[in-house]
Amino acid sequence: MTQPILPTSQRPGAAPPGAALLGRILARDNLMDAWDAVAANAGMAGADRLSITRFARNWEERVTALADEVRSGRYRPGRLRVRFIPKPAGGQRRISIPTVADRVLQRATLQVLLPRLDRKFLSCSYGYRPRRGVAQAVAAVIRYRDRGLRWLVDADIDDCFGSLDHEVLTRLLEAEVPDWRVLHLMRRWLEAGAPGGAHEGGARRGIALGMPLSPLWCNLYLHEMDWTLVRKHWPLVRYADDFVILAGSRAAAEHAVEVAAAALGGLGLRLEPAKTRITSFSDGFEFLGVRFQGDEYTFTWQEKRITVQGEFNWLWGQHISYEY
């Protein structure tokens, strides 16, 4: 893939603004924390068949060598190991597993970039963000319900992760990441993780589920949709690529579908017609593994179905989880 011509201030040998960013990523303490997180998350070996257990035998030497490769420009991502796992609602999901070394480096990058980018994201976004999650998203849906917004768009983006346009995502990253070396790393990971290669017009699309950075990339990409909807005063609750738009009437919900479709179209994405619908709390719907019906919500905890009536109950909310 042809790399874009960099401005003089961002060429190798120059001292670009934000040059300390890579240094923070490769700092020993940050890499140690990244290794600890990867080891705790376990997971299978990548395409090189090097397991967490084997990596752990001399992890300090491996992490030091990894940092040296990045600093010298010799680093190249390994191939991804592809596996298919069943989805909770049926079908299969493609998971692309980086090598342990690549997971450590991506995790180290995530630890530095997430606080920087998270400040940009809106309060309607709940997935893969510090101190936010499914329980907070469910509480937001209930707050809107209790304000009288009893209609909603239950939306599904057609193959969201597999359809993100690399050119669009790269532009968004360039606006937020001031170090060309970090951008170069992420371009390499994007290319390695594109599940479908080049698509219409030669555009490269898709990011790999399984990369530590993929949820952050998705949030940055869909932030553009968030902003479009929120500035038009649509009540939105989004968790990664799952979202609902709340409305006071069916007619308002029908209009919200049009607004959301237009916002996604501007990003090269589209709603999945078969899985996007207008519904209400009276009719019931499921969002993030929680069933909403009337003034109740129901979820599964320890193989038991728990039903809560009325306003959000934080005691039970802490047990709500969602398998993406």
CSV table of C-alpha atoms in Angstrom, one decimal:
chain,number,residue,atom,x,y,z
A,1,MET,CA,0.0,0.0,0.0
A,2,THR,CA,1.4,3.4,-1.0
A,3,GLN,CA,2.1,5.6,2.0
A,4,PRO,CA,1.0,9.2,1.9
A,5,ILE,CA,3.7,11.8,1.5
A,6,LEU,CA,4.4,13.3,4.9
A,7,PRO,CA,4.9,17.0,5.6
A,8,THR,CA,8.5,17.9,6.4
A,9,SER,CA,7.8,18.2,10.1
A,10,GLN,CA,6.6,14.6,10.1
A,11,ARG,CA,9.3,12.9,8.1
A,12,PRO,CA,11.8,10.5,9.7
A,13,GLY,CA,14.6,12.4,11.3
A,14,ALA,CA,12.4,15.4,12.1
A,15,ALA,CA,11.1,16.2,15.5
A,16,PRO,CA,7.3,16.3,14.9
A,17,PRO,CA,4.9,17.8,17.4
A,18,GLY,CA,3.8,15.1,19.9
A,19,ALA,CA,6.9,13.1,19.3
A,20,ALA,CA,6.9,12.1,22.9
A,21,LEU,CA,3.8,9.9,22.2
A,22,LEU,CA,5.8,6.9,21.0
A,23,GLY,CA,8.2,7.3,23.9
A,24,ARG,CA,5.3,7.1,26.3
A,25,ILE,CA,4.0,3.9,24.5
A,26,LEU,CA,7.4,2.3,24.7
A,27,ALA,CA,8.2,3.4,28.3
A,28,ARG,CA,9.1,0.4,30.4
A,29,ASP,CA,6.3,0.8,32.9
A,30,ASN,CA,3.7,1.2,30.2
A,31,LEU,CA,4.9,-2.0,28.4
A,32,MET,CA,5.0,-3.9,31.7
A,33,ASP,CA,1.4,-2.8,32.4
A,34,ALA,CA,0.4,-3.9,28.9
A,35,TRP,CA,2.0,-7.3,29.3
A,36,ASP,CA,0.2,-7.8,32.6
A,37,ALA,CA,-3.1,-6.9,31.0
A,38,VAL,CA,-2.5,-9.3,28.0
A,39,ALA,CA,-1.4,-12.1,30.4
A,40,ALA,CA,-4.4,-11.6,32.6
A,41,ASN,CA,-6.7,-11.7,29.6
A,42,ALA,CA,-5.1,-15.0,28.5
A,43,GLY,CA,-6.4,-16.0,25.1
A,44,MET,CA,-4.9,-18.4,22.5
A,45,ALA,CA,-1.6,-18.0,20.7
A,46,GLY,CA,-1.4,-16.1,17.4
A,47,ALA,CA,-0.3,-17.4,14.1
A,48,ASP,CA,3.2,-17.9,15.4
A,49,ARG,CA,1.8,-20.4,17.9
A,50,LEU,CA,3.7,-18.6,20.7
A,51,SER,CA,1.4,-19.0,23.7
A,52,ILE,CA,1.0,-16.7,26.7
A,53,THR,CA,2.7,-19.3,28.9
A,54,ARG,CA,5.8,-19.5,26.6
A,55,PHE,CA,6.0,-15.8,26.2
A,56,ALA,CA,5.9,-15.4,30.0
A,57,ARG,CA,9.1,-17.5,30.5
A,58,ASN,CA,11.2,-14.5,29.3
A,59,TRP,CA,8.7,-11.8,28.8
A,60,GLU,CA,11.0,-9.0,29.9
A,61,GLU,CA,13.6,-9.8,27.2
A,62,ARG,CA,10.8,-10.2,24.6
A,63,VAL,CA,9.2,-6.9,25.5
A,64,THR,CA,12.6,-5.1,25.5
A,65,ALA,CA,13.3,-6.5,22.1
A,66,LEU,CA,9.9,-5.5,20.8
A,67,ALA,CA,10.5,-1.9,21.9
A,68,ASP,CA,13.9,-1.9,20.2
A,69,GLU,CA,12.3,-3.2,17.0
A,70,VAL,CA,9.8,-0.3,17.0
A,71,ARG,CA,12.4,2.3,17.8
A,72,SER,CA,14.7,1.1,15.0
A,73,GLY,CA,11.9,0.8,12.4
A,74,ARG,CA,12.3,-3.0,12.1
A,75,TYR,CA,9.0,-3.9,13.6
A,76,ARG,CA,6.4,-5.6,11.4
A,77,PRO,CA,3.1,-7.0,12.7
A,78,GLY,CA,2.7,-10.8,12.6
A,79,ARG,CA,0.0,-12.6,10.7
A,80,LEU,CA,-3.4,-12.9,12.3
A,81,ARG,CA,-4.8,-16.2,13.4
A,82,VAL,CA,-8.5,-16.3,12.3
A,83,ARG,CA,-11.1,-18.2,14.3
A,84,PHE,CA,-14.9,-18.2,14.1
A,85,ILE,CA,-17.0,-18.2,17.3
A,86,PRO,CA,-20.8,-18.5,17.7
A,87,LYS,CA,-22.7,-15.3,18.4
A,88,PRO,CA,-25.1,-15.2,21.4
A,89,ALA,CA,-28.0,-14.4,19.0
A,90,GLY,CA,-26.9,-17.0,16.4
A,91,GLY,CA,-24.5,-17.1,13.5
A,92,GLN,CA,-20.7,-16.8,13.7
A,93,ARG,CA,-18.3,-14.0,14.4
A,94,ARG,CA,-14.9,-13.8,12.8
A,95,ILE,CA,-12.1,-13.2,15.4
A,96,SER,CA,-8.6,-12.3,14.2
A,97,ILE,CA,-6.0,-13.0,16.9
A,98,PRO,CA,-2.7,-11.1,16.8
A,99,THR,CA,0.5,-12.6,18.2
A,100,VAL,CA,1.1,-12.1,21.9
A,101,ALA,CA,3.9,-9.6,21.0
A,102,ASP,CA,1.5,-7.6,18.8
A,103,ARG,CA,-1.2,-7.7,21.5
A,104,VAL,CA,1.3,-6.3,24.1
A,105,LEU,CA,2.3,-3.4,21.7
A,106,GLN,CA,-1.3,-2.7,20.8
A,107,ARG,CA,-2.3,-2.7,24.4
A,108,ALA,CA,0.6,-0.3,25.3
A,109,THR,CA,-0.6,2.0,22.5
A,110,LEU,CA,-4.2,1.7,23.8
A,111,GLN,CA,-3.2,2.7,27.3
A,112,VAL,CA,-1.7,5.9,26.0
A,113,LEU,CA,-4.3,6.8,23.4
A,114,LEU,CA,-7.5,5.9,25.2
A,115,PRO,CA,-7.3,8.7,27.8
A,116,ARG,CA,-6.4,11.2,25.1
A,117,LEU,CA,-9.3,10.2,22.8
A,118,ASP,CA,-11.8,9.4,25.5
A,119,ARG,CA,-12.0,13.2,26.3
A,120,LYS,CA,-13.4,13.7,22.8
A,121,PHE,CA,-16.2,11.2,23.0
A,122,LEU,CA,-19.8,12.1,24.0
A,123,SER,CA,-21.8,10.9,27.0
A,124,CYS,CA,-24.1,8.8,24.7
A,125,SER,CA,-21.2,6.4,24.1
A,126,TYR,CA,-20.8,3.6,26.7
A,127,GLY,CA,-18.8,0.8,25.1
A,128,TYR,CA,-15.1,0.2,25.9
A,129,ARG,CA,-14.6,3.4,27.9
A,130,PRO,CA,-13.3,4.0,31.4
A,131,ARG,CA,-15.9,3.9,34.1
A,132,ARG,CA,-18.7,3.2,31.6
A,133,GLY,CA,-20.3,0.0,30.4
A,134,VAL,CA,-23.5,-1.9,29.9
A,135,ALA,CA,-25.0,-1.0,33.3
A,136,GLN,CA,-24.6,2.7,32.6
A,137,ALA,CA,-26.1,2.2,29.1
A,138,VAL,CA,-29.1,0.4,30.5
A,139,ALA,CA,-29.6,3.1,33.2
A,140,ALA,CA,-29.6,5.7,30.4
A,141,VAL,CA,-32.3,3.9,28.4
A,142,ILE,CA,-34.5,3.7,31.6
A,143,ARG,CA,-34.0,7.4,32.3
A,144,TYR,CA,-35.2,8.2,28.8
A,145,ARG,CA,-38.1,5.8,29.2
A,146,ASP,CA,-39.1,7.5,32.5
A,147,ARG,CA,-39.0,10.9,30.8
A,148,GLY,CA,-41.8,9.7,28.5
A,149,LEU,CA,-39.7,8.6,25.5
A,150,ARG,CA,-41.5,5.3,25.0
A,151,TRP,CA,-40.7,4.8,21.3
A,152,LEU,CA,-37.3,4.0,19.8
A,153,VAL,CA,-35.2,2.9,16.9
A,154,ASP,CA,-33.5,-0.4,17.7
A,155,ALA,CA,-30.6,-0.2,15.2
A,156,ASP,CA,-28.1,-2.5,13.7
A,157,ILE,CA,-25.2,-1.4,11.5
A,158,ASP,CA,-24.6,-3.7,8.6
A,159,ASP,CA,-21.1,-5.4,9.2
A,160,CYS,CA,-19.8,-2.4,11.1
A,161,PHE,CA,-16.3,-3.5,12.0
A,162,GLY,CA,-15.9,-5.1,8.6
A,163,SER,CA,-17.0,-2.0,6.7
A,164,LEU,CA,-15.0,0.8,8.4
A,165,ASP,CA,-13.2,2.8,5.6
A,166,HIS,CA,-9.5,2.9,6.3
A,167,GLU,CA,-9.1,6.3,4.5
A,168,VAL,CA,-11.8,7.9,6.7
A,169,LEU,CA,-10.4,6.3,9.9
A,170,THR,CA,-6.9,7.4,9.1
A,171,ARG,CA,-8.0,11.0,8.6
A,172,LEU,CA,-9.8,10.8,12.0
A,173,LEU,CA,-6.6,9.4,13.6
A,174,GLU,CA,-4.4,12.0,12.0
A,175,ALA,CA,-6.5,14.7,13.6
A,176,GLU,CA,-6.0,13.3,17.1
A,177,VAL,CA,-2.6,11.6,17.1
A,178,PRO,CA,0.3,14.1,16.6
A,179,ASP,CA,3.1,11.5,16.2
A,180,TRP,CA,3.7,10.2,12.6
A,181,ARG,CA,5.5,7.1,14.0
A,182,VAL,CA,2.4,6.1,16.1
A,183,LEU,CA,0.2,6.7,13.0
A,184,HIS,CA,2.5,4.5,10.9
A,185,LEU,CA,2.2,1.7,13.5
A,186,MET,CA,-1.6,1.9,13.3
A,187,ARG,CA,-1.6,2.0,9.5
A,188,ARG,CA,0.4,-1.3,9.6
A,189,TRP,CA,-2.1,-2.8,12.0
A,190,LEU,CA,-5.1,-1.7,9.9
A,191,GLU,CA,-3.6,-3.3,6.8
A,192,ALA,CA,-2.8,-6.5,8.7
A,193,GLY,CA,-6.3,-6.7,10.1
A,194,ALA,CA,-8.4,-5.8,7.1
A,195,PRO,CA,-10.6,-8.9,6.8
A,196,GLY,CA,-11.9,-8.2,3.2
A,197,GLY,CA,-8.9,-6.4,1.6
A,198,ALA,CA,-9.8,-3.8,-1.0
A,199,HIS,CA,-13.4,-3.2,-1.8
A,200,GLU,CA,-15.4,-0.9,-4.2
A,201,GLY,CA,-13.2,1.6,-5.9
A,202,GLY,CA,-10.1,0.1,-4.4
A,203,ALA,CA,-11.0,1.4,-0.9
A,204,ARG,CA,-9.7,-0.7,1.9
A,205,ARG,CA,-12.2,-1.5,4.5
A,206,GLY,CA,-12.6,-3.4,7.8
A,207,ILE,CA,-10.9,-3.7,11.1
A,208,ALA,CA,-10.2,-7.0,12.9
A,209,LEU,CA,-12.3,-8.1,15.9
A,210,GLY,CA,-9.7,-9.3,18.3
A,211,MET,CA,-7.2,-6.5,18.1
A,212,PRO,CA,-6.9,-4.5,21.4
A,213,LEU,CA,-7.2,-1.3,19.4
A,214,SER,CA,-10.3,-2.2,17.4
A,215,PRO,CA,-13.0,-0.9,19.9
A,216,LEU,CA,-11.2,2.4,20.2
A,217,TRP,CA,-11.0,2.8,16.4
A,218,CYS,CA,-14.7,1.9,16.2
A,219,ASN,CA,-15.6,4.5,18.9
A,220,LEU,CA,-13.6,7.2,17.1
A,221,TYR,CA,-15.3,6.4,13.8
A,222,LEU,CA,-18.8,6.3,15.2
A,223,HIS,CA,-18.2,9.4,17.2
A,224,GLU,CA,-19.0,11.2,13.9
A,225,MET,CA,-22.5,9.7,13.9
A,226,ASP,CA,-22.9,10.5,17.7
A,227,TRP,CA,-22.1,14.1,17.0
A,228,THR,CA,-24.5,14.4,14.1
A,229,LEU,CA,-27.4,12.9,16.1
A,230,VAL,CA,-26.7,14.7,19.4
A,231,ARG,CA,-26.4,18.1,17.9
A,232,LYS,CA,-29.8,17.5,16.4
A,233,HIS,CA,-31.1,16.7,19.9
A,234,TRP,CA,-31.8,13.0,19.3
A,235,PRO,CA,-31.5,10.9,22.6
A,236,LEU,CA,-28.9,8.3,21.7
A,237,VAL,CA,-27.5,5.4,23.7
A,238,ARG,CA,-24.6,3.6,21.9
A,239,TYR,CA,-22.4,0.7,22.9
A,240,ALA,CA,-19.8,0.1,20.2
A,241,ASP,CA,-21.9,-0.6,17.1
A,242,ASP,CA,-25.1,-1.3,19.0
A,243,PHE,CA,-27.4,1.6,19.5
A,244,VAL,CA,-30.9,2.8,20.2
A,245,ILE,CA,-32.5,6.2,19.5
A,246,LEU,CA,-35.3,7.2,21.9
A,247,ALA,CA,-38.3,9.2,20.7
A,248,GLY,CA,-41.7,10.4,22.0
A,249,SER,CA,-43.8,9.0,19.2
A,250,ARG,CA,-43.7,6.6,16.3
A,251,ALA,CA,-43.5,9.4,13.8
A,252,ALA,CA,-40.5,10.9,15.6
A,253,ALA,CA,-38.8,7.4,15.6
A,254,GLU,CA,-39.4,7.1,11.9
A,255,HIS,CA,-37.7,10.4,11.3
A,256,ALA,CA,-34.8,9.3,13.6
A,257,VAL,CA,-34.2,6.3,11.3
A,258,GLU,CA,-33.7,8.7,8.4
A,259,VAL,CA,-31.3,10.9,10.3
A,260,ALA,CA,-29.3,7.9,11.5
A,261,ALA,CA,-29.1,6.4,8.0
A,262,ALA,CA,-27.9,9.7,6.5
A,263,ALA,CA,-25.2,10.0,9.2
A,264,LEU,CA,-24.0,6.5,8.6
A,265,GLY,CA,-24.1,7.0,4.9
A,266,GLY,CA,-21.7,9.9,5.2
A,267,LEU,CA,-19.3,7.4,6.8
A,268,GLY,CA,-19.7,4.7,4.2
A,269,LEU,CA,-21.9,2.6,6.5
A,270,ARG,CA,-25.5,1.6,6.4
A,271,LEU,CA,-28.2,0.3,8.6
A,272,GLU,CA,-29.1,-3.4,8.3
A,273,PRO,CA,-32.7,-3.3,7.2
A,274,ALA,CA,-33.6,-6.7,8.4
A,275,LYS,CA,-32.3,-6.0,11.9
A,276,THR,CA,-33.3,-2.3,12.3
A,277,ARG,CA,-36.8,-1.6,13.5
A,278,ILE,CA,-39.1,0.9,15.2
A,279,THR,CA,-40.5,-0.4,18.4
A,280,SER,CA,-41.7,0.7,21.8
A,281,PHE,CA,-41.4,-0.3,25.5
A,282,SER,CA,-45.0,-1.6,25.3
A,283,ASP,CA,-44.0,-4.0,22.5
A,284,GLY,CA,-40.7,-4.8,24.2
A,285,PHE,CA,-37.1,-5.1,22.8
A,286,GLU,CA,-33.7,-6.4,23.7
A,287,PHE,CA,-30.6,-4.2,23.9
A,288,LEU,CA,-27.2,-5.4,25.1
A,289,GLY,CA,-28.6,-8.6,26.3
A,290,VAL,CA,-31.3,-6.9,28.5
A,291,ARG,CA,-35.0,-7.3,27.7
A,292,PHE,CA,-37.1,-4.2,28.2
A,293,GLN,CA,-40.8,-4.6,28.5
A,294,GLY,CA,-43.2,-1.9,29.8
A,295,ASP,CA,-41.7,-0.7,33.0
A,296,GLU,CA,-39.5,-3.7,33.6
A,297,TYR,CA,-36.1,-4.9,32.4
A,298,THR,CA,-34.9,-8.5,32.6
A,299,PHE,CA,-31.4,-10.0,32.3
A,300,THR,CA,-29.6,-13.3,33.1
A,301,TRP,CA,-27.3,-13.6,36.1
A,302,GLN,CA,-25.8,-16.9,37.3
A,303,GLU,CA,-28.2,-18.8,35.0
A,304,LYS,CA,-31.2,-17.1,36.6
A,305,ARG,CA,-33.5,-14.6,35.0
A,306,ILE,CA,-33.7,-11.4,37.0
A,307,THR,CA,-36.6,-9.0,36.4
A,308,VAL,CA,-36.5,-5.5,37.9
A,309,GLN,CA,-39.5,-3.1,37.8
A,310,GLY,CA,-39.4,0.7,37.8
A,311,GLU,CA,-36.3,2.9,37.8
A,312,PHE,CA,-32.8,1.5,37.4
A,313,ASN,CA,-31.6,-0.6,40.4
A,314,TRP,CA,-27.8,-0.2,40.7
A,315,LEU,CA,-27.6,-3.3,43.1
A,316,TRP,CA,-28.8,-5.5,40.2
A,317,GLY,CA,-27.2,-3.4,37.5
A,318,GLN,CA,-23.7,-4.3,38.6
A,319,HIS,CA,-24.4,-7.9,37.5
A,320,ILE,CA,-25.5,-6.9,33.9
A,321,SER,CA,-22.9,-8.0,31.4
A,322,TYR,CA,-22.9,-8.3,27.6
A,323,GLU,CA,-20.8,-10.7,25.5
A,324,TYR,CA,-20.0,-8.7,22.4
